PDB file of C-alpha atoms in Angstrom:
ATOM      1  CA  UNK A   1      13.066  -5.010  10.339  1.00  0.00           C
ATOM      2  CA  UNK A   2      10.761  -2.273  11.528  1.00  0.00           C
ATOM      3  CA  UNK A   3       7.290  -3.316  12.572  1.00  0.00           C
ATOM      4  CA  UNK A   4       4.018  -1.475  12.357  1.00  0.00           C
ATOM      5  CA  UNK A   5       0.977  -2.846  14.111  1.00  0.00           C
ATOM      6  CA  UNK A   6      -2.697  -2.116  13.693  1.00  0.00           C
ATOM      7  CA  UNK A   7      -5.521  -2.739  16.074  1.00  0.00           C
ATOM      8  CA  UNK A   8      -8.042  -4.138  15.697  1.00  0.00           C
ATOM      9  CA  UNK A   9      -7.338  -6.453  12.796  1.00  0.00           C
ATOM     10  CA  UNK A  10     -11.014  -6.910  12.144  1.00  0.00           C
ATOM     11  CA  UNK A  11     -14.101  -5.049  13.311  1.00  0.00           C
ATOM     12  CA  UNK A  12     -17.779  -5.386  12.619  1.00  0.00           C
ATOM     13  CA  UNK A  13     -20.066  -2.576  13.690  1.00  0.00           C
ATOM     14  CA  UNK A  14     -23.573  -1.316  13.221  1.00  0.00           C
ATOM     15  CA  UNK A  15     -24.371   1.553  10.917  1.00  0.00           C
ATOM     16  CA  UNK A  16     -24.121   4.892  12.698  1.00  0.00           C
ATOM     17  CA  UNK A  17     -21.469   3.890  15.202  1.00  0.00           C
ATOM     18  CA  UNK A  18     -17.902   5.134  15.324  1.00  0.00           C
ATOM     19  CA  UNK A  19     -14.862   2.924  15.030  1.00  0.00           C
ATOM     20  CA  UNK A  20     -11.307   3.738  16.068  1.00  0.00           C
ATOM     21  CA  UNK A  21      -8.336   2.081  14.418  1.00  0.00           C
ATOM     22  CA  UNK A  22      -4.860   2.357  15.893  1.00  0.00           C
ATOM     23  CA  UNK A  23      -1.579   2.320  14.033  1.00  0.00           C
ATOM     24  CA  UNK A  24       1.620   1.933  16.022  1.00  0.00           C
ATOM     25  CA  UNK A  25       5.251   1.931  15.051  1.00  0.00           C
ATOM     26  CA  UNK A  26       6.795  -0.576  17.422  1.00  0.00           C
ATOM     27  CA  UNK A  27      10.506   0.072  17.237  1.00  0.00           C
ATOM     28  CA  UNK A  28      10.945   3.434  15.606  1.00  0.00           C
ATOM     29  CA  UNK A  29       9.570   6.928  15.754  1.00  0.00           C
ATOM     30  CA  UNK A  30       7.334   8.086  12.963  1.00  0.00           C
ATOM     31  CA  UNK A  31       6.613  11.769  12.522  1.00  0.00           C
ATOM     32  CA  UNK A  32       4.521  10.884   9.511  1.00  0.00           C
ATOM     33  CA  UNK A  33       2.039   8.067   9.094  1.00  0.00           C
ATOM     34  CA  UNK A  34      -0.237   7.433   6.160  1.00  0.00           C
ATOM     35  CA  UNK A  35      -3.719   5.966   6.010  1.00  0.00           C
ATOM     36  CA  UNK A  36      -4.812   4.043   2.949  1.00  0.00           C
ATOM     37  CA  UNK A  37      -8.106   2.446   2.057  1.00  0.00           C
ATOM     38  CA  UNK A  38      -8.565  -0.592  -0.151  1.00  0.00           C
ATOM     39  CA  UNK A  39     -11.919  -1.740  -1.476  1.00  0.00           C
ATOM     40  CA  UNK A  40     -12.306  -5.374  -2.583  1.00  0.00           C
ATOM     41  CA  UNK A  41     -10.215  -6.283  -5.589  1.00  0.00           C
ATOM     42  CA  UNK A  42      -8.946  -2.731  -5.885  1.00  0.00           C
ATOM     43  CA  UNK A  43      -5.689  -1.011  -5.169  1.00  0.00           C
ATOM     44  CA  UNK A  44      -4.722   1.027  -2.142  1.00  0.00           C
ATOM     45  CA  UNK A  45      -5.775   4.655  -2.202  1.00  0.00           C
ATOM     46  CA  UNK A  46      -4.198   7.233   0.045  1.00  0.00           C
ATOM     47  CA  UNK A  47      -6.761   8.812   2.348  1.00  0.00           C
ATOM     48  CA  UNK A  48      -4.697  11.109   4.505  1.00  0.00           C
ATOM     49  CA  UNK A  49      -1.307  11.924   5.898  1.00  0.00           C
ATOM     50  CA  UNK A  50      -1.032  11.949   9.655  1.00  0.00           C
ATOM     51  CA  UNK A  51       1.497  14.407  11.029  1.00  0.00           C
ATOM     52  CA  UNK A  52       2.673  14.200  14.624  1.00  0.00           C
ATOM     53  CA  UNK A  53       1.766  17.326  16.495  1.00  0.00           C
ATOM     54  CA  UNK A  54      -0.195  18.949  13.690  1.00  0.00           C
ATOM     55  CA  UNK A  55      -3.316  18.492  11.659  1.00  0.00           C
ATOM     56  CA  UNK A  56      -3.639  15.681   9.193  1.00  0.00           C
ATOM     57  CA  UNK A  57      -3.796  16.445   5.509  1.00  0.00           C
ATOM     58  CA  UNK A  58      -6.536  14.768   3.565  1.00  0.00           C
ATOM     59  CA  UNK A  59      -6.718  13.678  -0.027  1.00  0.00           C
ATOM     60  CA  UNK A  60      -9.331  15.130  -2.289  1.00  0.00           C
ATOM     61  CA  UNK A  61     -12.711  13.557  -1.701  1.00  0.00           C
ATOM     62  CA  UNK A  62     -11.934  12.308   1.808  1.00  0.00           C
ATOM     63  CA  UNK A  63     -14.090  13.989   4.446  1.00  0.00           C
ATOM     64  CA  UNK A  64     -11.966  15.144   7.359  1.00  0.00           C
ATOM     65  CA  UNK A  65     -14.952  15.306   9.683  1.00  0.00           C
ATOM     66  CA  UNK A  66     -15.840  11.719   8.933  1.00  0.00           C
ATOM     67  CA  UNK A  67     -12.350  10.260   9.129  1.00  0.00           C
ATOM     68  CA  UNK A  68     -10.780  11.799  12.207  1.00  0.00           C
ATOM     69  CA  UNK A  69      -7.046  11.368  12.506  1.00  0.00           C
ATOM     70  CA  UNK A  70      -5.036  11.950  15.623  1.00  0.00           C
ATOM     71  CA  UNK A  71      -1.259  11.587  15.764  1.00  0.00           C
ATOM     72  CA  UNK A  72      -0.625  12.329  19.399  1.00  0.00           C
ATOM     73  CA  UNK A  73       2.752  10.676  19.737  1.00  0.00           C
ATOM     74  CA  UNK A  74       5.677   9.647  17.602  1.00  0.00           C
ATOM     75  CA  UNK A  75       4.541   6.043  17.657  1.00  0.00           C
ATOM     76  CA  UNK A  76       0.769   6.212  17.439  1.00  0.00           C
ATOM     77  CA  UNK A  77      -1.769   7.460  14.934  1.00  0.00           C
ATOM     78  CA  UNK A  78      -5.477   6.756  15.190  1.00  0.00           C
ATOM     79  CA  UNK A  79      -8.150   6.846  12.522  1.00  0.00           C
ATOM     80  CA  UNK A  80     -11.733   7.171  13.719  1.00  0.00           C
ATOM     81  CA  UNK A  81     -14.486   6.434  11.239  1.00  0.00           C
ATOM     82  CA  UNK A  82     -17.407   8.423  12.581  1.00  0.00           C
ATOM     83  CA  UNK A  83     -21.022   7.482  11.944  1.00  0.00           C
ATOM     84  CA  UNK A  84     -19.942   4.554   9.850  1.00  0.00           C
ATOM     85  CA  UNK A  85     -22.109   3.392   6.985  1.00  0.00           C
ATOM     86  CA  UNK A  86     -21.980   0.211   4.910  1.00  0.00           C
ATOM     87  CA  UNK A  87     -20.138   2.027   2.130  1.00  0.00           C
ATOM     88  CA  UNK A  88     -17.287   2.641   4.592  1.00  0.00           C
ATOM     89  CA  UNK A  89     -16.709  -1.099   4.753  1.00  0.00           C
ATOM     90  CA  UNK A  90     -13.181  -1.552   3.502  1.00  0.00           C
ATOM     91  CA  UNK A  91      -9.655  -2.620   4.348  1.00  0.00           C
ATOM     92  CA  UNK A  92      -7.786   0.200   6.072  1.00  0.00           C
ATOM     93  CA  UNK A  93      -3.984   0.056   6.014  1.00  0.00           C
ATOM     94  CA  UNK A  94      -1.592   2.412   7.688  1.00  0.00           C
ATOM     95  CA  UNK A  95       2.066   2.955   7.021  1.00  0.00           C
ATOM     96  CA  UNK A  96       4.719   4.691   9.053  1.00  0.00           C
ATOM     97  CA  UNK A  97       7.788   6.373   7.750  1.00  0.00           C
ATOM     98  CA  UNK A  98      11.012   5.674   9.578  1.00  0.00           C
ATOM     99  CA  UNK A  99      12.999   8.809   8.883  1.00  0.00           C
ATOM    100  CA  UNK A 100      16.095   7.167  10.282  1.00  0.00           C
ATOM    101  CA  UNK A 101      16.279   4.799   7.338  1.00  0.00           C
ATOM    102  CA  UNK A 102      14.021   6.717   4.954  1.00  0.00           C
ATOM    103  CA  UNK A 103      11.711   3.764   4.522  1.00  0.00           C
ATOM    104  CA  UNK A 104       7.996   3.240   4.826  1.00  0.00           C
ATOM    105  CA  UNK A 105       6.571   0.239   6.650  1.00  0.00           C
ATOM    106  CA  UNK A 106       3.025  -1.007   6.370  1.00  0.00           C
ATOM    107  CA  UNK A 107       0.720  -2.312   9.033  1.00  0.00           C
ATOM    108  CA  UNK A 108      -1.198  -5.552   8.546  1.00  0.00           C
ATOM    109  CA  UNK A 109      -4.468  -3.752   7.895  1.00  0.00           C
ATOM    110  CA  UNK A 110      -7.880  -3.543   9.546  1.00  0.00           C
ATOM    111  CA  UNK A 111     -10.940  -5.055   7.936  1.00  0.00           C
ATOM    112  CA  UNK A 112     -13.984  -2.902   8.714  1.00  0.00           C
ATOM    113  CA  UNK A 113     -17.444  -4.255   8.044  1.00  0.00           C
ATOM    114  CA  UNK A 114     -20.388  -1.966   8.687  1.00  0.00           C
ATOM    115  CA  UNK A 115     -23.744  -3.693   8.878  1.00  0.00           C
TER     116      UNK A 115
ATOM    117  CA  UNK B   1      -5.783   9.211  -8.315  1.00  0.00           C
ATOM    118  CA  UNK B   2      -3.876   6.198  -9.490  1.00  0.00           C
ATOM    119  CA  UNK B   3      -0.416   6.923 -10.784  1.00  0.00           C
ATOM    120  CA  UNK B   4       0.274   3.461 -12.003  1.00  0.00           C
ATOM    121  CA  UNK B   5      -1.574   1.084 -14.198  1.00  0.00           C
ATOM    122  CA  UNK B   6      -0.699  -2.551 -14.214  1.00  0.00           C
ATOM    123  CA  UNK B   7      -1.263  -5.302 -16.662  1.00  0.00           C
ATOM    124  CA  UNK B   8      -2.436  -7.877 -16.797  1.00  0.00           C
ATOM    125  CA  UNK B   9      -5.147  -7.366 -14.200  1.00  0.00           C
ATOM    126  CA  UNK B  10      -5.201 -11.095 -13.625  1.00  0.00           C
ATOM    127  CA  UNK B  11      -2.796 -13.859 -14.537  1.00  0.00           C
ATOM    128  CA  UNK B  12      -3.192 -17.600 -14.129  1.00  0.00           C
ATOM    129  CA  UNK B  13      -0.230 -19.893 -14.705  1.00  0.00           C
ATOM    130  CA  UNK B  14       0.991 -23.355 -13.803  1.00  0.00           C
ATOM    131  CA  UNK B  15       3.592 -24.024 -11.173  1.00  0.00           C
ATOM    132  CA  UNK B  16       7.065 -23.802 -12.615  1.00  0.00           C
ATOM    133  CA  UNK B  17       6.150 -21.230 -15.233  1.00  0.00           C
ATOM    134  CA  UNK B  18       7.346 -17.655 -15.168  1.00  0.00           C
ATOM    135  CA  UNK B  19       5.010 -14.754 -14.412  1.00  0.00           C
ATOM    136  CA  UNK B  20       5.523 -11.270 -15.777  1.00  0.00           C
ATOM    137  CA  UNK B  21       3.640  -8.230 -14.578  1.00  0.00           C
ATOM    138  CA  UNK B  22       3.950  -4.743 -15.983  1.00  0.00           C
ATOM    139  CA  UNK B  23       3.456  -1.340 -14.449  1.00  0.00           C
ATOM    140  CA  UNK B  24       3.259   2.056 -16.081  1.00  0.00           C
ATOM    141  CA  UNK B  25       3.411   5.385 -14.325  1.00  0.00           C
ATOM    142  CA  UNK B  26       2.905   8.976 -15.336  1.00  0.00           C
ATOM    143  CA  UNK B  27       5.309  11.316 -13.604  1.00  0.00           C
ATOM    144  CA  UNK B  28       9.043  11.376 -13.014  1.00  0.00           C
ATOM    145  CA  UNK B  29      10.162   9.219 -10.140  1.00  0.00           C
ATOM    146  CA  UNK B  30      13.336   8.530  -8.216  1.00  0.00           C
ATOM    147  CA  UNK B  31      12.380   4.992  -7.326  1.00  0.00           C
ATOM    148  CA  UNK B  32       9.717   2.353  -7.834  1.00  0.00           C
ATOM    149  CA  UNK B  33       8.738  -0.427  -5.486  1.00  0.00           C
ATOM    150  CA  UNK B  34       6.899  -3.691  -5.827  1.00  0.00           C
ATOM    151  CA  UNK B  35       4.696  -5.130  -3.116  1.00  0.00           C
ATOM    152  CA  UNK B  36       2.867  -8.380  -2.668  1.00  0.00           C
ATOM    153  CA  UNK B  37      -0.460  -8.802  -0.896  1.00  0.00           C
ATOM    154  CA  UNK B  38      -2.044 -12.098   0.007  1.00  0.00           C
ATOM    155  CA  UNK B  39      -5.820 -12.035  -0.039  1.00  0.00           C
ATOM    156  CA  UNK B  40      -7.158  -9.832   2.736  1.00  0.00           C
ATOM    157  CA  UNK B  41      -3.738  -9.325   4.272  1.00  0.00           C
ATOM    158  CA  UNK B  42      -1.177  -6.580   4.587  1.00  0.00           C
ATOM    159  CA  UNK B  43       1.549  -5.631   2.167  1.00  0.00           C
ATOM    160  CA  UNK B  44       4.903  -7.316   1.875  1.00  0.00           C
ATOM    161  CA  UNK B  45       7.698  -5.259   0.383  1.00  0.00           C
ATOM    162  CA  UNK B  46       9.460  -7.147  -2.382  1.00  0.00           C
ATOM    163  CA  UNK B  47      11.973  -4.895  -4.011  1.00  0.00           C
ATOM    164  CA  UNK B  48      12.898  -1.280  -4.664  1.00  0.00           C
ATOM    165  CA  UNK B  49      14.555  -0.135  -7.850  1.00  0.00           C
ATOM    166  CA  UNK B  50      16.031   3.326  -8.203  1.00  0.00           C
ATOM    167  CA  UNK B  51      15.693   5.513 -11.242  1.00  0.00           C
ATOM    168  CA  UNK B  52      19.349   5.062 -12.139  1.00  0.00           C
ATOM    169  CA  UNK B  53      18.996   1.286 -12.161  1.00  0.00           C
ATOM    170  CA  UNK B  54      17.711  -0.666 -15.107  1.00  0.00           C
ATOM    171  CA  UNK B  55      17.420  -4.101 -13.564  1.00  0.00           C
ATOM    172  CA  UNK B  56      17.492  -5.624 -10.135  1.00  0.00           C
ATOM    173  CA  UNK B  57      17.334  -9.189  -8.872  1.00  0.00           C
ATOM    174  CA  UNK B  58      16.214 -10.700  -5.602  1.00  0.00           C
ATOM    175  CA  UNK B  59      15.979 -14.467  -5.465  1.00  0.00           C
ATOM    176  CA  UNK B  60      13.390 -15.521  -8.045  1.00  0.00           C
ATOM    177  CA  UNK B  61      12.358 -11.937  -8.648  1.00  0.00           C
ATOM    178  CA  UNK B  62      13.653  -9.742 -11.419  1.00  0.00           C
ATOM    179  CA  UNK B  63      12.551  -6.146 -11.763  1.00  0.00           C
ATOM    180  CA  UNK B  64      13.270  -3.872 -14.677  1.00  0.00           C
ATOM    181  CA  UNK B  65      12.767  -0.151 -14.942  1.00  0.00           C
ATOM    182  CA  UNK B  66      12.587   1.893 -18.124  1.00  0.00           C
ATOM    183  CA  UNK B  67      12.342   5.542 -17.174  1.00  0.00           C
ATOM    184  CA  UNK B  68      12.091   6.628 -20.805  1.00  0.00           C
ATOM    185  CA  UNK B  69       8.915   4.609 -21.172  1.00  0.00           C
ATOM    186  CA  UNK B  70       7.835   5.174 -17.575  1.00  0.00           C
ATOM    187  CA  UNK B  71       7.349   1.481 -17.089  1.00  0.00           C
ATOM    188  CA  UNK B  72       8.535  -1.357 -14.907  1.00  0.00           C
ATOM    189  CA  UNK B  73       8.135  -5.093 -14.969  1.00  0.00           C
ATOM    190  CA  UNK B  74       8.245  -7.761 -12.301  1.00  0.00           C
ATOM    191  CA  UNK B  75       9.253 -11.253 -13.338  1.00  0.00           C
ATOM    192  CA  UNK B  76       8.768 -14.194 -11.003  1.00  0.00           C
ATOM    193  CA  UNK B  77      10.659 -17.214 -12.244  1.00  0.00           C
ATOM    194  CA  UNK B  78       9.823 -20.844 -11.506  1.00  0.00           C
ATOM    195  CA  UNK B  79       6.568 -19.861  -9.849  1.00  0.00           C
ATOM    196  CA  UNK B  80       5.118 -21.755  -6.929  1.00  0.00           C
ATOM    197  CA  UNK B  81       1.576 -22.101  -5.652  1.00  0.00           C
ATOM    198  CA  UNK B  82       2.645 -19.976  -2.677  1.00  0.00           C
ATOM    199  CA  UNK B  83       3.297 -17.075  -5.057  1.00  0.00           C
ATOM    200  CA  UNK B  84      -0.459 -16.728  -5.514  1.00  0.00           C
ATOM    201  CA  UNK B  85      -1.210 -13.159  -4.454  1.00  0.00           C
ATOM    202  CA  UNK B  86      -1.817  -9.664  -5.763  1.00  0.00           C
ATOM    203  CA  UNK B  87       1.206  -7.670  -6.812  1.00  0.00           C
ATOM    204  CA  UNK B  88       1.343  -3.881  -6.800  1.00  0.00           C
ATOM    205  CA  UNK B  89       3.866  -1.399  -8.033  1.00  0.00           C
ATOM    206  CA  UNK B  90       4.191   1.807  -6.043  1.00  0.00           C
ATOM    207  CA  UNK B  91       5.832   5.127  -6.727  1.00  0.00           C
ATOM    208  CA  UNK B  92       6.427   8.178  -4.543  1.00  0.00           C
ATOM    209  CA  UNK B  93       3.409  10.444  -4.491  1.00  0.00           C
ATOM    210  CA  UNK B  94       3.614  13.027  -7.276  1.00  0.00           C
ATOM    211  CA  UNK B  95       1.798  15.652  -5.233  1.00  0.00           C
ATOM    212  CA  UNK B  96       4.548  17.915  -4.032  1.00  0.00           C
ATOM    213  CA  UNK B  97       7.688  17.201  -2.089  1.00  0.00           C
ATOM    214  CA  UNK B  98       8.078  15.996   1.445  1.00  0.00           C
ATOM    215  CA  UNK B  99       4.879  14.034   1.498  1.00  0.00           C
ATOM    216  CA  UNK B 100       6.505  10.671   0.874  1.00  0.00           C
ATOM    217  CA  UNK B 101       3.238   8.797   0.507  1.00  0.00           C
ATOM    218  CA  UNK B 102       3.059   6.064  -2.085  1.00  0.00           C
ATOM    219  CA  UNK B 103       0.810   5.862  -5.080  1.00  0.00           C
ATOM    220  CA  UNK B 104      -0.081   2.318  -5.996  1.00  0.00           C
ATOM    221  CA  UNK B 105      -0.743   0.736  -9.319  1.00  0.00           C
ATOM    222  CA  UNK B 106      -3.970  -1.076 -10.014  1.00  0.00           C
ATOM    223  CA  UNK B 107      -2.421  -4.441  -9.229  1.00  0.00           C
ATOM    224  CA  UNK B 108      -2.101  -7.831 -10.857  1.00  0.00           C
ATOM    225  CA  UNK B 109      -3.820 -10.835  -9.316  1.00  0.00           C
ATOM    226  CA  UNK B 110      -1.589 -13.845  -9.844  1.00  0.00           C
ATOM    227  CA  UNK B 111      -2.935 -17.364  -9.508  1.00  0.00           C
ATOM    228  CA  UNK B 112      -0.408 -20.172  -9.640  1.00  0.00           C
ATOM    229  CA  UNK B 113      -2.013 -23.545 -10.198  1.00  0.00           C
ATOM    230  CA  UNK B 114      -0.279 -26.468  -8.479  1.00  0.00           C
TER     231      UNK B 114
END
């Protein structure tokens, strides 16, 4: 089946630094990728929709200047958490939509810990 | 916002017993999916049921869908310790067409005691 990778799988950073997370579709093209955030013992919440070649659309309450999304190619979307703070510590999961089979595939997630 | 609510929030059973998890949603849907997530890991897709289906089976999994009640259930039969995980239902995002994001339920944490 289709595979979506994320890198890094785990990152620890100091407060105030920026962290970039990559989401790649390995064997299909994805014009749309989604970024979700999951706090401990909670469900996944959609943060933003990443659109190849155009601006991302953000969910209500998600700061676009803090969570920068770039979808520069049909196989790669990046999420940059700028000036990270401890409250940004979370599990970030991306998904990519394979339009060829009309299915969505999830990456393995990135655990971000901000000290 | 969460579309789906799940119950129970947590479930602890013995190996060999059946586990039933329920999901309710608010808007009209054309399909509903169930996912599994081991602690701190990514999602594993379990099953998709379409709005014109009432029941679907996959191995030890049985999913039902009642569109009149806007609810679904996931039954795991003959549970195993390896089934210990969180289970989420997910429906297509209700916010307009073409978005195709998923809205997840609150999840059920299943613990299967060996």
